[in-house]
Amino acid sequence: MLPFGVVCVVLLGFVDLTLAENIQSQVVDLNDKFLQVKDSGLWFVAFFAPWCSHCKHLMPIWEHVGHALADRNSAVRVAKLDCTRYPSVASMLKISGYPTIIFFREGLQIIYNGEKKKEPMLDFAVKTSGPIIGEIKSHVDLSEIRKGTKEPFFIYVGSNFEDELYGEYSFVASQLFSHSRFYRMAPSLVPQSIVLPSDSSVIVFKDNSYSLFDTNIGMNLSEWLQAERWSIMPLVQSTNIRDIGQTRLLVLAVLNLVERNNESTEVGRFHTMMRRTAFAARGIHELRKRYQFGWLDGSEIANNIVLGDMPQPNYLVFNVSSYEYYISGDNPSVITDKSVLSFLERIVGGDVPPLGGRSFCQRVKRIVYEVTTNLYEMFRAQPLLTSCLFGVPLAFLSIITYSICSSDFSVDREEIYPEDESDITDSDDHEKLD
């Protein structure tokens, strides 16, 4: 007879399984009729293939996204479409990889390129489904937005929505509203601590502070909005590194998520020092215009940039467009905020030669590095499988090569002219002579 505790565990597992099966899915299964309704309403669609391992990993997370939006009573309909069953839809929408996630907003298609995690996808859906430019109607609205929004957000201050500044502001907002938040409000709602340079202006609130757009900084409004939509030191990943480094050089601190906020570790102290340096650089006009600070979770991206091992903690300066980078060469234990600022000023002055780049030799070096790195990672993760994967074909190739090289292709004369035939021919000749 089974113990009572074992029976309870089995029953609880059965109840949990039954409840899980009875939970209604909030993800709509689409078919080829979707092409007729994609331009009406708000759709957040994952295009997948059943054989795709990344798609299989995404599906449970996608269900969570559907339930989270349903709990918020959002108008966004979360859906999925099997591209192997409906290839015409995939062809029409130009789906080239799996999974592909697209937000459909009244005829506008916005591809999601962020992390395949619940919170980033949910935040993307909320931003993309909201108004392109929200309206702040009271001091209470402004206070709640400042308290509840951790990311940078922009506010157009003015009452003339026909002027050139608002026209450029609304155009950039229509391009970036799925990534950043844009608002507008009347000048009377501006806090007394903020002094506007003119009747209409643009303010960015971030990192518990604010900045005003100034036409004398050498950037137009579009460039300024692109540059200021990042916090003082955001997490830089492969999915956003090009966007963050679009207008400025990246100052990347090589850290790790576990020790980053632990002051007792070398990584934690280095992170604090780099944040202090980032705030100091913000107060220097030339550095603020040229640099954007960020941090890396691990050394993988840094290793791919320098084509080698980048220890933790450390930092480098990276140009996304040219793939050039700068390294101070100082020991991480002696790096200070002043030494970092001095190094950045030397880069601006042209005193530090760049490394890397996109030359032919550098591209060949990168290919070799990527191949060897991938092979090493394969052997480290699955040594037996990798050995079979490469060993078996190499063994067959070796056998075939050895067989070809050791074979004797010379032809013996007796194989063409047998000895018996020669004897017969000689005897016939003797008979004719007789």
XYZ file of C-alpha atoms in Angstrom:
434
model
C 0.000 0.000 0.000
C 1.363 3.430 -0.958
C 2.103 5.931 1.818
C -0.433 8.731 2.306
C 2.115 11.418 1.364
C 2.886 9.777 -1.974
C -0.825 9.533 -2.782
C -1.304 13.251 -2.008
C 1.599 14.224 -4.253
C 0.218 12.133 -7.129
C -3.277 13.614 -6.704
C -1.939 17.169 -6.565
C 0.084 16.567 -9.721
C -3.007 15.201 -11.466
C -5.078 18.234 -10.377
C -2.381 20.658 -11.581
C -2.200 18.851 -14.929
C -5.994 18.976 -15.297
C -6.118 22.686 -14.473
C -3.292 23.405 -16.915
C -5.182 21.612 -19.671
C -8.382 23.555 -18.883
C -6.738 27.012 -18.996
C -8.025 28.787 -22.061
C -5.319 30.005 -24.405
C -5.221 33.730 -25.168
C -3.241 33.143 -28.367
C -5.290 32.986 -31.560
C -4.388 30.362 -34.179
C -4.460 32.132 -37.542
C -4.939 30.836 -41.068
C -4.600 32.347 -44.535
C -7.674 34.541 -43.894
C -5.435 36.740 -41.752
C -4.318 38.636 -44.848
C -7.847 40.022 -45.102
C -7.963 41.398 -41.530
C -4.329 42.272 -40.766
C -4.895 45.968 -41.497
C -7.801 46.302 -39.072
C -7.159 46.511 -35.348
C -4.062 45.643 -33.350
C -2.351 42.273 -33.892
C 0.778 40.884 -32.258
C 1.654 37.812 -34.320
C 4.386 35.182 -34.044
C 5.173 33.423 -37.327
C 6.688 30.006 -36.638
C 7.528 26.569 -38.013
C 6.858 23.371 -35.995
C 10.380 22.018 -36.590
C 12.080 25.210 -35.331
C 13.638 24.725 -31.871
C 13.619 28.476 -31.175
C 9.899 28.530 -31.968
C 9.254 25.674 -29.535
C 11.062 27.618 -26.839
C 9.071 30.773 -27.652
C 5.567 29.265 -27.545
C 5.193 28.988 -23.714
C 6.495 32.555 -23.331
C 4.112 33.682 -26.062
C 1.204 32.220 -24.079
C 2.301 34.263 -21.052
C 2.371 37.407 -23.198
C -1.178 36.673 -24.364
C -2.451 36.208 -20.799
C -0.631 39.332 -19.569
C -2.216 41.526 -22.257
C -5.621 39.936 -21.619
C -5.308 40.721 -17.899
C -4.740 44.368 -18.829
C -7.857 44.353 -21.025
C -5.640 45.368 -23.921
C -7.072 45.723 -27.410
C -4.047 43.855 -28.776
C -4.847 40.386 -30.089
C -1.953 37.988 -29.613
C -1.783 35.326 -32.322
C 0.439 32.788 -34.043
C 0.596 31.406 -37.578
C 2.165 28.177 -38.814
C 4.099 29.164 -41.940
C 4.471 25.545 -43.068
C 0.690 25.196 -43.326
C 0.123 28.619 -44.880
C 3.208 29.387 -46.998
C 1.263 31.937 -49.048
C 0.934 34.158 -45.968
C 4.645 33.836 -45.209
C 5.482 34.691 -48.806
C 3.147 37.690 -48.874
C 4.562 39.095 -45.618
C 8.161 38.218 -46.630
C 8.846 36.000 -43.627
C 12.423 34.786 -44.070
C 13.275 33.355 -40.642
C 11.642 31.701 -37.662
C 10.355 32.845 -35.326
C 9.421 36.265 -36.722
C 7.295 38.547 -34.547
C 5.389 41.415 -36.155
C 3.028 43.984 -34.659
C 0.232 45.048 -37.026
C -1.219 48.484 -36.253
C -3.920 49.683 -38.646
C -1.925 48.808 -41.765
C 1.475 49.527 -40.217
C 3.817 46.547 -39.771
C 6.464 46.822 -37.047
C 8.956 43.960 -36.684
C 10.023 43.081 -33.148
C 13.791 42.545 -32.928
C 14.220 42.483 -29.153
C 14.725 39.685 -26.665
C 12.362 36.726 -26.816
C 11.349 37.208 -23.180
C 8.003 38.065 -21.646
C 8.733 41.513 -20.200
C 10.477 43.037 -23.261
C 7.793 41.709 -25.624
C 5.005 42.887 -23.313
C 6.561 46.347 -23.024
C 6.904 46.512 -26.813
C 3.235 45.603 -27.291
C 2.073 48.204 -24.748
C 4.154 50.973 -26.343
C 3.211 50.068 -29.892
C -0.510 49.845 -29.134
C -0.609 53.187 -27.326
C -0.881 56.675 -28.832
C 2.104 57.864 -30.821
C 2.160 61.098 -28.813
C 0.373 61.019 -25.472
C -1.127 64.130 -23.917
C -0.337 65.336 -20.386
C -3.298 67.329 -19.076
C -2.341 68.077 -15.466
C 0.500 68.259 -12.965
C -0.728 64.960 -11.531
C -0.331 63.254 -14.918
C 3.244 64.511 -15.220
C 4.100 63.421 -11.676
C 2.686 59.921 -12.205
C 4.553 59.493 -15.498
C 7.847 60.576 -13.932
C 7.385 58.167 -11.025
C 6.128 55.214 -13.059
C 8.462 55.391 -16.064
C 12.001 54.113 -15.613
C 13.045 54.641 -19.221
C 13.727 58.042 -20.806
C 10.677 59.836 -22.218
C 10.205 63.035 -24.220
C 7.746 65.903 -23.862
C 6.986 68.604 -26.392
C 6.088 71.781 -24.528
C 4.037 74.264 -26.512
C 0.601 75.132 -27.789
C 1.360 75.656 -31.472
C 1.122 72.263 -33.154
C 1.698 73.792 -36.571
C 5.271 74.966 -36.011
C 8.310 73.283 -37.547
C 9.621 71.949 -34.221
C 6.443 70.003 -33.484
C 6.328 68.714 -37.057
C 9.823 67.232 -36.727
C 8.991 65.955 -33.231
C 5.865 64.145 -34.414
C 7.728 62.650 -37.391
C 10.455 61.147 -35.191
C 7.806 59.972 -32.725
C 6.053 58.081 -35.518
C 9.335 56.252 -36.183
C 10.316 55.510 -32.571
C 7.032 55.242 -30.655
C 7.431 51.464 -30.361
C 10.718 51.974 -28.464
C 10.315 55.248 -26.541
C 7.457 57.272 -25.099
C 6.509 60.684 -26.475
C 4.161 63.241 -24.909
C 3.041 66.823 -25.312
C 1.777 69.357 -22.779
C 1.017 73.040 -22.310
C 3.752 75.428 -21.057
C 1.713 76.124 -17.910
C 2.324 72.557 -16.698
C 6.118 72.809 -16.774
C 7.670 72.635 -13.271
C 9.015 75.964 -12.009
C 12.521 74.513 -11.746
C 12.663 74.130 -15.544
C 13.349 77.293 -17.519
C 12.317 76.999 -21.168
C 14.492 78.730 -23.789
C 11.436 79.556 -25.924
C 7.661 79.164 -26.092
C 8.033 75.732 -27.671
C 10.694 73.257 -26.643
C 11.417 69.557 -26.136
C 12.420 68.033 -22.793
C 13.834 64.593 -22.063
C 13.407 63.128 -18.570
C 15.833 60.361 -17.647
C 18.011 59.168 -14.767
C 16.127 61.381 -12.261
C 17.065 64.463 -14.240
C 16.083 66.330 -17.398
C 17.645 68.007 -20.426
C 16.377 70.577 -22.908
C 16.898 70.484 -26.648
C 19.278 73.229 -27.691
C 19.774 74.223 -31.307
C 23.360 75.266 -30.510
C 24.620 71.752 -29.677
C 25.397 70.887 -33.295
C 22.560 68.361 -33.720
C 19.096 68.709 -35.175
C 16.061 67.516 -33.230
C 15.971 64.113 -34.934
C 19.604 63.353 -34.048
C 19.102 64.637 -30.508
C 16.044 62.442 -29.943
C 17.906 59.412 -31.303
C 20.837 60.075 -28.976
C 18.882 60.934 -25.823
C 16.457 58.013 -25.859
C 18.931 55.884 -23.905
C 19.581 56.040 -20.181
C 22.953 56.984 -18.718
C 24.311 53.422 -18.909
C 21.910 50.869 -20.444
C 22.441 47.149 -20.911
C 23.933 46.612 -24.374
C 23.034 43.375 -26.152
C 23.348 41.980 -29.647
C 19.733 43.026 -30.313
C 20.199 46.731 -29.524
C 23.899 47.508 -29.950
C 23.415 49.002 -33.424
C 20.555 51.227 -32.276
C 22.436 52.485 -29.220
C 25.615 53.165 -31.201
C 23.852 54.701 -34.181
C 24.860 58.303 -33.431
C 27.734 58.051 -30.925
C 30.714 55.926 -29.923
C 29.938 53.279 -27.321
C 31.881 53.148 -24.063
C 31.237 49.544 -23.020
C 31.935 48.311 -19.502
C 32.520 44.550 -19.467
C 30.698 43.303 -16.351
C 28.332 40.532 -15.342
C 24.791 40.636 -14.021
C 25.483 38.701 -10.819
C 28.253 40.910 -9.407
C 27.294 44.220 -10.998
C 25.510 45.647 -7.951
C 27.763 44.006 -5.358
C 30.190 46.655 -4.082
C 32.295 44.037 -2.304
C 33.433 42.597 -5.654
C 35.829 44.088 -8.178
C 33.104 44.013 -10.833
C 30.699 45.918 -8.570
C 33.250 48.619 -7.762
C 34.158 48.942 -11.445
C 30.472 49.354 -12.334
C 30.060 52.148 -9.771
C 33.154 53.898 -11.096
C 31.922 53.685 -14.717
C 28.500 55.106 -13.774
C 30.225 57.963 -11.997
C 32.316 58.525 -15.118
C 29.204 58.470 -17.319
C 27.570 61.222 -15.242
C 30.789 63.236 -15.336
C 31.012 62.864 -19.132
C 27.434 64.101 -19.442
C 28.553 67.423 -17.971
C 31.279 67.850 -20.612
C 29.709 69.050 -23.857
C 32.271 67.505 -26.228
C 32.134 64.096 -24.528
C 28.356 64.052 -24.177
C 27.989 64.724 -27.886
C 30.348 61.904 -28.892
C 29.903 59.079 -26.361
C 27.167 56.803 -25.041
C 27.998 54.605 -22.058
C 26.670 51.069 -21.637
C 27.456 47.776 -19.921
C 27.790 44.196 -21.160
C 26.573 41.119 -19.317
C 29.594 38.901 -19.863
C 32.518 39.039 -22.267
C 30.983 37.436 -25.365
C 30.237 40.639 -27.291
C 33.547 42.213 -26.260
C 35.434 39.089 -27.336
C 33.767 39.225 -30.755
C 34.786 42.860 -31.106
C 38.462 42.451 -30.176
C 38.712 38.882 -31.562
C 40.222 37.673 -28.327
C 39.608 37.384 -24.602
C 38.350 40.476 -22.778
C 38.655 40.058 -18.999
C 36.078 41.209 -16.460
C 35.947 43.954 -15.412
C 37.282 46.178 -18.168
C 36.064 48.636 -20.778
C 36.509 49.487 -24.443
C 35.272 52.133 -26.869
C 33.502 50.781 -29.950
C 32.430 52.364 -33.240
C 29.470 50.341 -34.532
C 29.541 51.723 -38.072
C 33.249 51.118 -38.778
C 33.792 48.218 -36.342
C 36.843 50.017 -34.970
C 37.570 49.908 -31.262
C 39.883 51.510 -28.719
C 41.453 49.914 -25.629
C 43.361 51.897 -23.017
C 45.599 48.976 -22.034
C 45.498 49.966 -18.348
C 45.166 47.351 -15.650
C 41.514 47.280 -14.474
C 42.627 47.645 -10.847
C 44.173 51.078 -11.529
C 41.474 52.454 -13.857
C 39.712 55.509 -12.402
C 37.027 57.876 -13.621
C 39.680 60.492 -14.387
C 41.755 58.055 -16.448
C 38.666 57.038 -18.441
C 37.742 60.675 -19.135
C 41.327 61.398 -20.168
C 41.311 58.409 -22.521
C 38.037 59.559 -24.114
C 39.441 63.055 -24.636
C 42.550 61.581 -26.288
C 40.316 59.628 -28.696
C 38.492 62.848 -29.609
C 41.846 64.548 -30.186
C 43.007 61.739 -32.499
C 45.886 60.700 -30.237
C 44.740 57.072 -29.922
C 44.913 54.919 -33.091
C 41.862 52.713 -33.677
C 42.054 48.930 -33.840
C 39.954 46.482 -35.821
C 37.915 47.806 -38.723
C 36.500 46.256 -41.874
C 39.619 45.705 -43.993
C 40.059 42.471 -45.967
C 42.670 41.101 -43.556
C 40.464 41.945 -40.594
C 37.497 40.172 -42.195
C 39.570 37.037 -42.806
C 40.783 37.179 -39.227
C 37.192 37.520 -38.017
C 36.061 34.504 -40.054
C 38.884 32.369 -38.648
C 38.098 33.537 -35.120
C 34.384 32.799 -35.443
C 34.995 29.324 -36.890
C 37.506 28.350 -34.203
C 35.325 29.822 -31.448
C 32.244 27.956 -32.638
C 34.176 24.691 -32.849
C 35.530 25.216 -29.351
C 32.048 25.907 -27.979
C 30.705 22.808 -29.722
C 33.440 20.606 -28.239
C 32.943 22.129 -24.803
C 29.173 21.634 -24.830
C 28.953 18.245 -26.606
C 32.422 16.683 -26.945
C 31.220 13.190 -27.917
C 28.624 14.384 -30.425
C 31.043 16.874 -31.983
C 33.740 14.203 -32.258
C 31.303 11.925 -34.089
C 30.058 14.780 -36.250
C 33.524 15.599 -37.531
C 35.351 12.323 -36.862
C 33.144 9.967 -38.880
C 33.266 11.988 -42.140
C 37.003 12.533 -41.704
C 37.527 8.795 -41.159
C 35.614 7.918 -44.343
C 37.473 10.610 -46.258
C 40.792 9.255 -44.978
C 39.898 5.705 -46.030
C 38.832 6.839 -49.499
C 41.961 8.963 -49.897
C 44.222 6.115 -48.763
C 42.504 3.674 -51.117
C 42.946 6.003 -54.068
C 46.586 6.742 -53.297
C 47.584 3.128 -52.602
C 45.873 1.584 -55.631
C 48.122 0.340 -58.477
C 46.817 1.624 -61.803
C 49.713 0.233 -63.922
C 48.662 -2.326 -66.556
C 50.656 -5.545 -67.103
C 51.235 -6.444 -70.758
C 50.247 -10.037 -70.085
C 46.785 -8.799 -69.032
C 46.268 -7.470 -72.566
C 48.263 -10.073 -74.480
C 47.917 -13.370 -72.644
C 50.819 -15.867 -72.915
C 48.568 -18.564 -74.401
C 47.543 -16.281 -77.248
C 51.174 -15.535 -78.052
C 52.001 -19.230 -78.172
C 49.083 -19.887 -80.504
C 50.155 -17.106 -82.823
C 53.765 -18.418 -82.964
C 52.668 -21.977 -83.782
C 50.435 -20.687 -86.566
C 53.330 -18.792 -88.062
C 55.498 -21.937 -88.024
C 52.783 -23.905 -89.787
C 52.565 -21.292 -92.539
C 56.302 -21.420 -93.056
C 56.181 -25.201 -93.368
